[in-house]
mmCIF file of C-alpha atoms in Angstrom:
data_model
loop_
_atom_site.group_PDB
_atom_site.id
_atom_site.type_symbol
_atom_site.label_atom_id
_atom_site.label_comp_id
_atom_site.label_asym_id
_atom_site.label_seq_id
_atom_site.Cartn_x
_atom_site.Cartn_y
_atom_site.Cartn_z
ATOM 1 C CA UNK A 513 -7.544 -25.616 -4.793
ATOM 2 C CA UNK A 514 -10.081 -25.800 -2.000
ATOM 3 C CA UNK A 515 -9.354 -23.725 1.017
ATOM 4 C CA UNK A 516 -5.718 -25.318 2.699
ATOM 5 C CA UNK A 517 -3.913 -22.270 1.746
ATOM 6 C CA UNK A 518 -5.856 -19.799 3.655
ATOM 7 C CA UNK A 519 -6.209 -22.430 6.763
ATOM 8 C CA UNK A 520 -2.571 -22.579 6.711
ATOM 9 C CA UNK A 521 -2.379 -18.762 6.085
ATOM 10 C CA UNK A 522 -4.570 -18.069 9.060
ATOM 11 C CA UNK A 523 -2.374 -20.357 11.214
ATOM 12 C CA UNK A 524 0.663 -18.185 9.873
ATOM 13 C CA UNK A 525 -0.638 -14.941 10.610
ATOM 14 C CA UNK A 526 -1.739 -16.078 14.403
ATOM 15 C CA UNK A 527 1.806 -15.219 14.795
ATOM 16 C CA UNK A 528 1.863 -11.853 13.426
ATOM 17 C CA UNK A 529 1.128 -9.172 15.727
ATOM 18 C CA UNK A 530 -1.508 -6.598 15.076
ATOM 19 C CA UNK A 531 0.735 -4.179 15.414
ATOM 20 C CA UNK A 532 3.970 -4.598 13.259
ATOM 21 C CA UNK A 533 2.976 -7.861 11.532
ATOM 22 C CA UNK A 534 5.567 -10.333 13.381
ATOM 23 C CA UNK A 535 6.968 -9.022 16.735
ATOM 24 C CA UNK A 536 6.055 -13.216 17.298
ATOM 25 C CA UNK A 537 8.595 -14.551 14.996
ATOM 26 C CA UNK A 538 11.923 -14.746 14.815
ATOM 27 C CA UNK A 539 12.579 -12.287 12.177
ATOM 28 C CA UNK A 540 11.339 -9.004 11.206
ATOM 29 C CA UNK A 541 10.757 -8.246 7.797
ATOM 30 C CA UNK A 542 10.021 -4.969 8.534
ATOM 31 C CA UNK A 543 13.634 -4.416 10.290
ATOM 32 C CA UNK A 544 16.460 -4.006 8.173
ATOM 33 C CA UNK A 545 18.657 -1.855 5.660
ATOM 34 C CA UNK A 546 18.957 -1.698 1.405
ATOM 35 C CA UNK A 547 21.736 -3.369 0.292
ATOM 36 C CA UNK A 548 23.232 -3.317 -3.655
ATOM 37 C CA UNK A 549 22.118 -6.141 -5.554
ATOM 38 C CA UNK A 550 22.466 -6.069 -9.464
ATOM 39 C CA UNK A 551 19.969 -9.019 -9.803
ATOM 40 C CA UNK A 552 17.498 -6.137 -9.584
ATOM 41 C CA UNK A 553 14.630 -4.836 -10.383
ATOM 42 C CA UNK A 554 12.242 -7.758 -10.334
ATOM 43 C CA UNK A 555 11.085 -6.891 -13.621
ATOM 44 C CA UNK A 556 11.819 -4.329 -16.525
ATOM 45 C CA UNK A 557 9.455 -1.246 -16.917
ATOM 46 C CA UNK A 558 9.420 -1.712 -20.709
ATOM 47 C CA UNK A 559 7.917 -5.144 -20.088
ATOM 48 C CA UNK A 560 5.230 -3.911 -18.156
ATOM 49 C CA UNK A 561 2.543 -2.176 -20.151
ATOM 50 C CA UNK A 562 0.247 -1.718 -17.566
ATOM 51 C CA UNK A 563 2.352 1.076 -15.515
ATOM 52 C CA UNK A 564 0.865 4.573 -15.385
ATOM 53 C CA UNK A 565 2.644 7.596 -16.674
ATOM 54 C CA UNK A 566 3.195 9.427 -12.854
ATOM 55 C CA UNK A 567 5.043 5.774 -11.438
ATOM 56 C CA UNK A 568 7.158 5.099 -15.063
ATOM 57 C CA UNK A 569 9.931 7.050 -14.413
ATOM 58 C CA UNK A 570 12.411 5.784 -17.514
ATOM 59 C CA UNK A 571 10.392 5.970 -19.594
ATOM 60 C CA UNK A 572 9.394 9.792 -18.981
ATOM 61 C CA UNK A 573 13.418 10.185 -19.021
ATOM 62 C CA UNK A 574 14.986 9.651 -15.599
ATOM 63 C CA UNK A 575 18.317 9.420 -16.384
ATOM 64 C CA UNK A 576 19.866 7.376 -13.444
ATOM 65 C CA UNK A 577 19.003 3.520 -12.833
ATOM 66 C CA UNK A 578 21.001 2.911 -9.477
ATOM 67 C CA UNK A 579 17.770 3.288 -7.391
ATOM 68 C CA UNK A 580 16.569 0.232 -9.186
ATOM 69 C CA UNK A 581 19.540 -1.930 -7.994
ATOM 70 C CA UNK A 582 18.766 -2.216 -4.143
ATOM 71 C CA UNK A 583 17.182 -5.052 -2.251
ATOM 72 C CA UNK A 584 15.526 -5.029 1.063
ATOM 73 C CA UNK A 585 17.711 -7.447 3.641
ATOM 74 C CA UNK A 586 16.056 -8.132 7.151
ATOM 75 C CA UNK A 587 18.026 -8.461 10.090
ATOM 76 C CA UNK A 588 18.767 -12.414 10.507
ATOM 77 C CA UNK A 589 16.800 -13.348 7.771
ATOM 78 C CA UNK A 590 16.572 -13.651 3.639
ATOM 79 C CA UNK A 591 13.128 -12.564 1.744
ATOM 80 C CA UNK A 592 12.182 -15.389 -0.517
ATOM 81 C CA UNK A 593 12.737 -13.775 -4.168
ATOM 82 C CA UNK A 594 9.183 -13.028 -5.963
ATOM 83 C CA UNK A 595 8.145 -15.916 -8.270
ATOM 84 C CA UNK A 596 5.214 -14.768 -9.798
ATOM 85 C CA UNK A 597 4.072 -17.896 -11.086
ATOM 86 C CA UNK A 598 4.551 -19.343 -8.086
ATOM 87 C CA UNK A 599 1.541 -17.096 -6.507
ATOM 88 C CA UNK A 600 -0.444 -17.326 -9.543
ATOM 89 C CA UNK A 601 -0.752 -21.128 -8.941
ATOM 90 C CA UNK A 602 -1.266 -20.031 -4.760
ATOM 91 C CA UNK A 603 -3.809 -17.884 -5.551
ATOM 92 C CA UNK A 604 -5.638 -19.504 -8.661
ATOM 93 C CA UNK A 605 -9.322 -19.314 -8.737
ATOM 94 C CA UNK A 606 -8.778 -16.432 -5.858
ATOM 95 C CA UNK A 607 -9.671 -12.396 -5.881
ATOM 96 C CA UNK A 608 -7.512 -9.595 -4.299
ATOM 97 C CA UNK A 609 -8.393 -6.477 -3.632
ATOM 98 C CA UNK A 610 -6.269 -2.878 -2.766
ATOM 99 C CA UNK A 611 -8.411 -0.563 -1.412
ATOM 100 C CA UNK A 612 -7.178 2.608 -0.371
ATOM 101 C CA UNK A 613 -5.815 5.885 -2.469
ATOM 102 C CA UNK A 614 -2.710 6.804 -5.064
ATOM 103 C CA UNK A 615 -0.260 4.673 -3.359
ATOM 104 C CA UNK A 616 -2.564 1.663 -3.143
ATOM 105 C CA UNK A 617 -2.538 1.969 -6.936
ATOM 106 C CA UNK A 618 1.374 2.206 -6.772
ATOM 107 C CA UNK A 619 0.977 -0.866 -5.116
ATOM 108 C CA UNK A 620 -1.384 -2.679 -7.065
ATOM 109 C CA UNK A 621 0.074 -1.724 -10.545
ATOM 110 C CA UNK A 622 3.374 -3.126 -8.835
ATOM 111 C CA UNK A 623 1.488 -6.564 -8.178
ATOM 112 C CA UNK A 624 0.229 -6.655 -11.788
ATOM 113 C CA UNK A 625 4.008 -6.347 -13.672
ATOM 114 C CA UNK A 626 5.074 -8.732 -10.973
ATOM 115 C CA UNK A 627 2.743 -11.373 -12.001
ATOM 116 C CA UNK A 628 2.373 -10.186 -15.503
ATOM 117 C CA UNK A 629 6.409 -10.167 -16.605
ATOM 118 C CA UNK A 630 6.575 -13.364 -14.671
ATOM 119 C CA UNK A 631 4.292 -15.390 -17.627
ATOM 120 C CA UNK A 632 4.033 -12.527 -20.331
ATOM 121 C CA UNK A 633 1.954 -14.773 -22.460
ATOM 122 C CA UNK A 634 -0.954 -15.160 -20.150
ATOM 123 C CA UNK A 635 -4.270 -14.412 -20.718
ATOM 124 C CA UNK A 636 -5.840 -11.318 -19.281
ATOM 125 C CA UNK A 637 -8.723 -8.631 -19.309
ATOM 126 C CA UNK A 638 -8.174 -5.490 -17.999
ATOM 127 C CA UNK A 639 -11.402 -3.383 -17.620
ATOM 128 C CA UNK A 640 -12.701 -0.554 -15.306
ATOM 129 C CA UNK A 641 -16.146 0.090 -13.716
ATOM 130 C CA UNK A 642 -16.714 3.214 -11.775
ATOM 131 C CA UNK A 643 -14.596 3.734 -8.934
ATOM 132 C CA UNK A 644 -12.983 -0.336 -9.208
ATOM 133 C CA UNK A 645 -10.326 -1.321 -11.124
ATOM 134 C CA UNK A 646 -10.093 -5.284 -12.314
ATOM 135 C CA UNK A 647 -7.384 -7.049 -13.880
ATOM 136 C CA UNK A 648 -7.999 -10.901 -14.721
ATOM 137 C CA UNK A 649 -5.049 -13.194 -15.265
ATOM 138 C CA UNK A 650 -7.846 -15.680 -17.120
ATOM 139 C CA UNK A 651 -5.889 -18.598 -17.166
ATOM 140 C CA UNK A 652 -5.538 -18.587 -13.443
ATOM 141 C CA UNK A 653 -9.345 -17.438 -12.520
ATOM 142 C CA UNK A 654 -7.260 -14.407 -10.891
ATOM 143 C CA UNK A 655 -8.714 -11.065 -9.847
ATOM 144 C CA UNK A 656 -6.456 -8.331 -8.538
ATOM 145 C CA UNK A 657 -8.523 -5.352 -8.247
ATOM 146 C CA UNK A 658 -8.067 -1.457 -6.897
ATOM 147 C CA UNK A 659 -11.288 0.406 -5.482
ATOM 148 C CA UNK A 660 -10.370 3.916 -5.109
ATOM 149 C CA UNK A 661 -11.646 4.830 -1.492
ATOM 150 C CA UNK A 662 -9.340 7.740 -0.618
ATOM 151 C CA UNK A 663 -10.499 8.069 3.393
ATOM 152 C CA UNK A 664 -12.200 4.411 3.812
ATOM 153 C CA UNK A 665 -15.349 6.251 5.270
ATOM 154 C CA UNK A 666 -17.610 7.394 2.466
ATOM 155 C CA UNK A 667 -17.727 11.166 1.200
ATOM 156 C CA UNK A 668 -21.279 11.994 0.073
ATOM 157 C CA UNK A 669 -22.954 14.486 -1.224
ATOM 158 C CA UNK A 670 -26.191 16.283 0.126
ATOM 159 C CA UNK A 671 -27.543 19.938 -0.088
ATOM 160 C CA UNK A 672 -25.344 21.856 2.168
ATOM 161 C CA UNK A 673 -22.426 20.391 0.159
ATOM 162 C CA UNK A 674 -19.762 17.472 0.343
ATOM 163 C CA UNK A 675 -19.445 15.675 3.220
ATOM 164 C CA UNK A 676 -17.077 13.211 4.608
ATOM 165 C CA UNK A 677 -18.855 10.902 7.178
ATOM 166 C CA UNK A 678 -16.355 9.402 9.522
ATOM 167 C CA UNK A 679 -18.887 7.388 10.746
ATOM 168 C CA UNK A 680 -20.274 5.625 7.644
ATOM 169 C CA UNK A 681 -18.919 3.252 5.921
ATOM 170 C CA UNK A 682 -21.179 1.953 2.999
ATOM 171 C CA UNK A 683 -18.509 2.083 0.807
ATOM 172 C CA UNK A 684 -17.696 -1.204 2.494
ATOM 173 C CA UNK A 685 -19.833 -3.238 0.443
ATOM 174 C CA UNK A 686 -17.753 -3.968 -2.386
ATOM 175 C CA UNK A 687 -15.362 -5.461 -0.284
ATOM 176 C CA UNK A 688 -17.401 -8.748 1.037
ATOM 177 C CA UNK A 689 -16.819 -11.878 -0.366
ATOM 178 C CA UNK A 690 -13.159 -10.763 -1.378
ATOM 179 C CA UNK A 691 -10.372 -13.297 -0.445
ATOM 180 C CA UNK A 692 -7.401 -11.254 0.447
ATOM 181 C CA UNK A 693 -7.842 -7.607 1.124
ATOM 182 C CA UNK A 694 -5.216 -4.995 1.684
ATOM 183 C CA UNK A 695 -6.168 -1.451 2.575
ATOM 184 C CA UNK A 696 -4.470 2.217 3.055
ATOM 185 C CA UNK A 697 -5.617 5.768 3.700
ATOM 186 C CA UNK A 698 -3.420 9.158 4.759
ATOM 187 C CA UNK A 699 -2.007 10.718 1.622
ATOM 188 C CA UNK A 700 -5.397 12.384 1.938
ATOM 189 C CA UNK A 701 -5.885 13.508 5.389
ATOM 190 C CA UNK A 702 -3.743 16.727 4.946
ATOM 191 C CA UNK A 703 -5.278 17.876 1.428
ATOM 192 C CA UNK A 704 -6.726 21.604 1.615
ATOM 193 C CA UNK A 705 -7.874 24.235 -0.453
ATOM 194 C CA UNK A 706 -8.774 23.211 -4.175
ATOM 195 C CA UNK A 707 -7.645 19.533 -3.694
ATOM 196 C CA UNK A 708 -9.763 18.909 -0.591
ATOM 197 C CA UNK A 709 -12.353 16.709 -2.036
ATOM 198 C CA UNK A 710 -15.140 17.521 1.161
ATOM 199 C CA UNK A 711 -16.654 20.778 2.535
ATOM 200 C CA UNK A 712 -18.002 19.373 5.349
ATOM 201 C CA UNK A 713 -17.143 16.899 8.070
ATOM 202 C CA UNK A 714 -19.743 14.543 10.191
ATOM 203 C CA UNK A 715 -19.739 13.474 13.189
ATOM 204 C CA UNK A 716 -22.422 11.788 15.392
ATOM 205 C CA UNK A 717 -24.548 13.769 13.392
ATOM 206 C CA UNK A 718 -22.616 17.008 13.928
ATOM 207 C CA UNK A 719 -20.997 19.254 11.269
ATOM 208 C CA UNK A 720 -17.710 20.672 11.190
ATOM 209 C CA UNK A 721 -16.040 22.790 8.794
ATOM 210 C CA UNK A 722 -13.104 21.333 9.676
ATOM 211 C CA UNK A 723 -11.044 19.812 12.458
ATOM 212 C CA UNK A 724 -7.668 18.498 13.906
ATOM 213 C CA UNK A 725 -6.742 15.827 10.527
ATOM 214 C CA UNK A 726 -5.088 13.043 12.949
ATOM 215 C CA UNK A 727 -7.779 13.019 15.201
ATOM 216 C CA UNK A 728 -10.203 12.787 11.909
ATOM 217 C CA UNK A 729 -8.019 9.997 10.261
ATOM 218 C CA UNK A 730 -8.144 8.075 13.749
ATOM 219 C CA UNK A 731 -11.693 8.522 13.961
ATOM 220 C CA UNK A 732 -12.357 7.011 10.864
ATOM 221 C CA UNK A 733 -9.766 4.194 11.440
ATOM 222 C CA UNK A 734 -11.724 3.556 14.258
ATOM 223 C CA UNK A 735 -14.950 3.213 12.048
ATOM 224 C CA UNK A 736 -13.355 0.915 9.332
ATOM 225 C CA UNK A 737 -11.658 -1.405 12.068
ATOM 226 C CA UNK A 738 -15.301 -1.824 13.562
ATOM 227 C CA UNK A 739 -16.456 -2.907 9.965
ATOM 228 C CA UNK A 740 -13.641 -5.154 9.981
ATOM 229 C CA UNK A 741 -14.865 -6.632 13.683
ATOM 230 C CA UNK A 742 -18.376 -7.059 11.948
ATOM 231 C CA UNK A 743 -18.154 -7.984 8.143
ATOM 232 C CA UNK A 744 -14.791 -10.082 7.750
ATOM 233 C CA UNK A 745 -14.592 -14.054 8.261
ATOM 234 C CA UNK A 746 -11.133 -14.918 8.960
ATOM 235 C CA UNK A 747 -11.973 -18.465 7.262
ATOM 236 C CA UNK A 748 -12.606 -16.638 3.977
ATOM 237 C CA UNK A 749 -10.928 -13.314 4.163
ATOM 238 C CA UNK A 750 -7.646 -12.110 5.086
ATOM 239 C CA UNK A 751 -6.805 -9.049 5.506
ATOM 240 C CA UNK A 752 -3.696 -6.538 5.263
ATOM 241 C CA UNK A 753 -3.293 -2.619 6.100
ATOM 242 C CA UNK A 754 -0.574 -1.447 3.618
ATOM 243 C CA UNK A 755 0.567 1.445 6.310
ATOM 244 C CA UNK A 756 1.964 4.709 6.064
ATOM 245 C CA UNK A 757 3.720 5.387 2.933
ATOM 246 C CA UNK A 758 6.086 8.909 3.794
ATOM 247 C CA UNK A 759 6.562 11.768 1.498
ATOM 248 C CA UNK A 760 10.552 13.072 1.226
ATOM 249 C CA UNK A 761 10.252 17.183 0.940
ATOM 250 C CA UNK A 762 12.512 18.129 4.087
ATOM 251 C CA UNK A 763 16.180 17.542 3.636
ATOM 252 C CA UNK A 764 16.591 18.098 7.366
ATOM 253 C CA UNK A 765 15.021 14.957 7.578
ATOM 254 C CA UNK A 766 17.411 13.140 5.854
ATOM 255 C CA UNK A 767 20.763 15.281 7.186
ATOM 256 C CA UNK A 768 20.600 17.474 4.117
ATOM 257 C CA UNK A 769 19.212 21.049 5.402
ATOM 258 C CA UNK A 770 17.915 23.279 3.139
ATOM 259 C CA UNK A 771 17.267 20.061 0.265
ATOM 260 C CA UNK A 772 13.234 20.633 -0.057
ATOM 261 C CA UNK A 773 12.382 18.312 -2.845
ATOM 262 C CA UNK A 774 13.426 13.999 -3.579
ATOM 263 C CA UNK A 775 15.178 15.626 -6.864
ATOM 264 C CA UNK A 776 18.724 14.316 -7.531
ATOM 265 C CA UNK A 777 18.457 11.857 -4.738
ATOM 266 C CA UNK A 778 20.376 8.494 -6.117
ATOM 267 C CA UNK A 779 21.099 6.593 -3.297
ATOM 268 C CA UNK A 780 19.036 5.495 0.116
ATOM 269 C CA UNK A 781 20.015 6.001 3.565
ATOM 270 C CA UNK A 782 22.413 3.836 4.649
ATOM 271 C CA UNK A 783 21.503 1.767 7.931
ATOM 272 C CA UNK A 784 18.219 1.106 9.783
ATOM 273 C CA UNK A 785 17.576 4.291 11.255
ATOM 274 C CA UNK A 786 15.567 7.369 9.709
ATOM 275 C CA UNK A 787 17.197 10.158 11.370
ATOM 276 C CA UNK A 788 13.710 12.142 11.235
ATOM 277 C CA UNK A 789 12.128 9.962 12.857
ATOM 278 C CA UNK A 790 8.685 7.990 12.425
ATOM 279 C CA UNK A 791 5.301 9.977 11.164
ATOM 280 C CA UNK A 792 2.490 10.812 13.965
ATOM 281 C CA UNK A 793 0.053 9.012 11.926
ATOM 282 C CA UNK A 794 2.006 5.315 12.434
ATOM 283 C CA UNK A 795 1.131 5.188 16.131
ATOM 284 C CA UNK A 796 -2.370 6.353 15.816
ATOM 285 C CA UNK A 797 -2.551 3.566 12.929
ATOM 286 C CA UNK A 798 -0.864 0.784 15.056
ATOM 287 C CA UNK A 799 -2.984 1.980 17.985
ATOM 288 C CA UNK A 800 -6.252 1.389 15.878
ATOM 289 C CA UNK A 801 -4.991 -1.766 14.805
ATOM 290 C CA UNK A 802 -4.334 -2.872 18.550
ATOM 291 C CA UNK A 803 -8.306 -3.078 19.050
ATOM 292 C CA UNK A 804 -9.436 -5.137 16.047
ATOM 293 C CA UNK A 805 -10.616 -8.458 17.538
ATOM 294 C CA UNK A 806 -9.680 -10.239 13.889
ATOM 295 C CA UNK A 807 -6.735 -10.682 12.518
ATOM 296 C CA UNK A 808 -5.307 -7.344 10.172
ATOM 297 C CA UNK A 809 -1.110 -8.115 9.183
ATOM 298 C CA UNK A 810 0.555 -4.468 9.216
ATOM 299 C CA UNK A 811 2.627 -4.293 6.346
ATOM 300 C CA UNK A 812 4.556 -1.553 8.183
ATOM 301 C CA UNK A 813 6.731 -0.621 5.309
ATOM 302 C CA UNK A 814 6.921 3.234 6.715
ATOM 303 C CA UNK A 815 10.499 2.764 7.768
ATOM 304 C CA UNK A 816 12.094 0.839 4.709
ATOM 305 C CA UNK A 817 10.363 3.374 3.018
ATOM 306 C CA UNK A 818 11.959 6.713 4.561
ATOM 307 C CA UNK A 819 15.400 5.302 3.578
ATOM 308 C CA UNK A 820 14.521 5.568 0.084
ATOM 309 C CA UNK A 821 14.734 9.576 -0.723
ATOM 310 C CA UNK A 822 15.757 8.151 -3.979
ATOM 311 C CA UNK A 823 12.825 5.729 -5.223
ATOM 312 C CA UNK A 824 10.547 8.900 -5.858
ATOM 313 C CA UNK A 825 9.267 10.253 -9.324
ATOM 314 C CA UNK A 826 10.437 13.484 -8.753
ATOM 315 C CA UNK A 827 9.799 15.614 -11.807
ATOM 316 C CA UNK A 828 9.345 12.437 -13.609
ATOM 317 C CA UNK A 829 6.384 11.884 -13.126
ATOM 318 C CA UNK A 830 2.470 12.903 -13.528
ATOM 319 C CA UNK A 831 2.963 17.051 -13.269
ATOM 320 C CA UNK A 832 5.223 18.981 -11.013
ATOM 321 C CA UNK A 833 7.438 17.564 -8.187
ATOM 322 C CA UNK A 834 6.476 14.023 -7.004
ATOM 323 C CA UNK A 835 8.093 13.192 -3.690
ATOM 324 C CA UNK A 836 5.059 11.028 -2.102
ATOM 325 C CA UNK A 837 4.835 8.871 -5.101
ATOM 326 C CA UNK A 838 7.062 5.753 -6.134
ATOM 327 C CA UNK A 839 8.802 4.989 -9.745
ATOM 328 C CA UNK A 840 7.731 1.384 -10.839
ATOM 329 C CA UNK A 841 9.973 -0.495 -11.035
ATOM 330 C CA UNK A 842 10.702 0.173 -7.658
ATOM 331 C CA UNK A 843 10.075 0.586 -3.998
ATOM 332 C CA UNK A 844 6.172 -1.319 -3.959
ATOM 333 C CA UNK A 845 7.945 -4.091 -5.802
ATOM 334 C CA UNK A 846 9.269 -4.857 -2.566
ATOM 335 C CA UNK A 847 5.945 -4.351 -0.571
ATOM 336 C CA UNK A 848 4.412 -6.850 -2.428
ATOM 337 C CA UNK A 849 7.956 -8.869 -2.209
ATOM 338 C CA UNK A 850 7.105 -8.664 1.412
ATOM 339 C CA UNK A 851 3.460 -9.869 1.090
ATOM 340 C CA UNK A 852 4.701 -12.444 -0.995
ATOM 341 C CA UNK A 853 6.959 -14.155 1.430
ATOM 342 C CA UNK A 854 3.745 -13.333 4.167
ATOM 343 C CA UNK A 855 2.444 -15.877 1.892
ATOM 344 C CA UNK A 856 4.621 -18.424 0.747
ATOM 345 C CA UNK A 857 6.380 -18.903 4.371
ATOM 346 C CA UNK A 858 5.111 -20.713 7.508
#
């Protein structure tokens, strides 16, 4: 389809602000409340083979469905429903790419059953090499793939032990040539102990055993926006940062003291407002974003997001109590909704 949707694409993200994706436009998809709407989910779980055990929470027995009946309404604006065939046609012939940890695989298993259960008879391979994920809607020339890269900035190994570089970035080269790109990293910043994938950390050459984790996530935000700044061409690639997905584990939060896990929780918040307020790690990632000279859309989904105590696995998911993770179907579906209508709108 040659390259007019991506021209026109660029000219609708020129206004999009860096920072929260549209302060340029007249409405915000990013501002607005969950209302009831029983035309929803977008799709069935049961149709959707691909979903992994820790996001299909029906079928490993949650026994409430209300969560799934909720849409996402802007102020002073509709989102354009999700047609998946529509952006199969859009982006025929295309390749996407999530790149990022867990909950970029929330997201991109979302984008699958969105397109999949849209044309259920279309052709597709799904196949795996190393740390990339690839799923091929062939009859579209489609690629929607996930590269696990848990920090952005590489983690390496060498003698005195693991290291996570927040200078290097090498990682980065499986992510040329892609047409669309949409990253996320910060589920991982706070991992210690047994789950803490590193040992050491670099900088300039220094090691550290460890170090303040916000000022090590902004560091290395700092490192992938300057490989942004020097690999991406806006006439080929465009490029999205997912943003801060929260965790619910602190009914104070939510005006429920002494609630410590998303277990139970049916409903979302009613209005706009979070009463605990935003996560630190928002304004050092809008701050980042602030000094890329090319274009990066913030889908800054962090608020819509800490409405829904409810949209969690819980215990049904993976292992244990999931509160950082979302049930599919469910709340990504309406990330990508978002993207979609980033798309389809000018």
């Amino acid at each position: 389809m040659g390259w007019n949707f991506f021209t026109i694409f660029i000219v609708l993200l020129f206004h999009h602000s860096n920072a929260n994706a549209n302060s340029k436009q007249s409405c915000n998809f990013f501002e607005g409340s969950w209302i009831e709407d029983e035309t929803y989910p977008l799709y069935n779980s049961t149709q959707c083979p691909f979903i992994e055990h820790e996001f299909n929470c029906q079928r490993n027995g949650r026994p409430d469905q209300d969560y799934l009946k909720y849409r996402w309404q802007p102020h002073g604006c509709s989102l354009q429903r999700f047609d998946g065939g529509a952006l199969l046609e859009k982006l025929k012939g295309k390749s996407i790419m999530f790149v990022g940890d867990s909950l970029s695989r929330n997201q991109w298993q979302s984008l699958v059953c969105l397109l999949y259960t849209s044309l259920p008879n279309t052709k597709y391979n799904a196949t795996r090499v190393g740390d990339v994920s690839l799923f091929t809607f062939l009859d579209f020339e489609l690629d929607v793939m996930l590269d696990r890269s848990v920090y952005l900035v590489d983690v390496v190994r060498e003698e005195k032990g693991r290291v996570l570089k927040l200078d290097s970035i090498e990682g980065g080269k499986l992510w040329k040539g892609i047409d669309m790109l949409i990253f996320n990293t910060w589920h991982w910043w706070n991992r210690r102990g047994t789950t803490q994938p590193w040992d050491y950390i670099e900088i300039g050459g220094q090691y550290y055993k460890d170090m303040d984790r916000v000022v090590a996530f902004e560091r290395a935000l700092f490192t992938w926006a300057k490989w942004i700044d020097t690999n991406i061409n806006p006439a080929k690639t465009i490029v999205f940062f997912q943003g801060i997905s929260p965790s619910h584990y602190n009914g104070t939060d939510w005006n429920q003291p002494g609630v410590k896990t998303c277990l139970g929780q049916m409903q979302p918040i009613s209005g706009s407002t979070y009463p605990g307020g935003l996560p630190p790690a928002l304004r050092v990632l809008k701050k980042v974003l602030y000094t890329i000279e090319k274009q990066v859309t913030l889908l800054d989904v962090t608020n819509l997001c800490l409405l829904r105590k409810d949209g969690h696995p819980s215990i049904y998911g993976l292992s244990g109590m999931d509160c950082s993770h979302w049930c599919l179907a469910g709340i990504p579906d309406i990330w990508n909704e978002i993207l979609y209508n980033f798309i389809v709108t000018t």
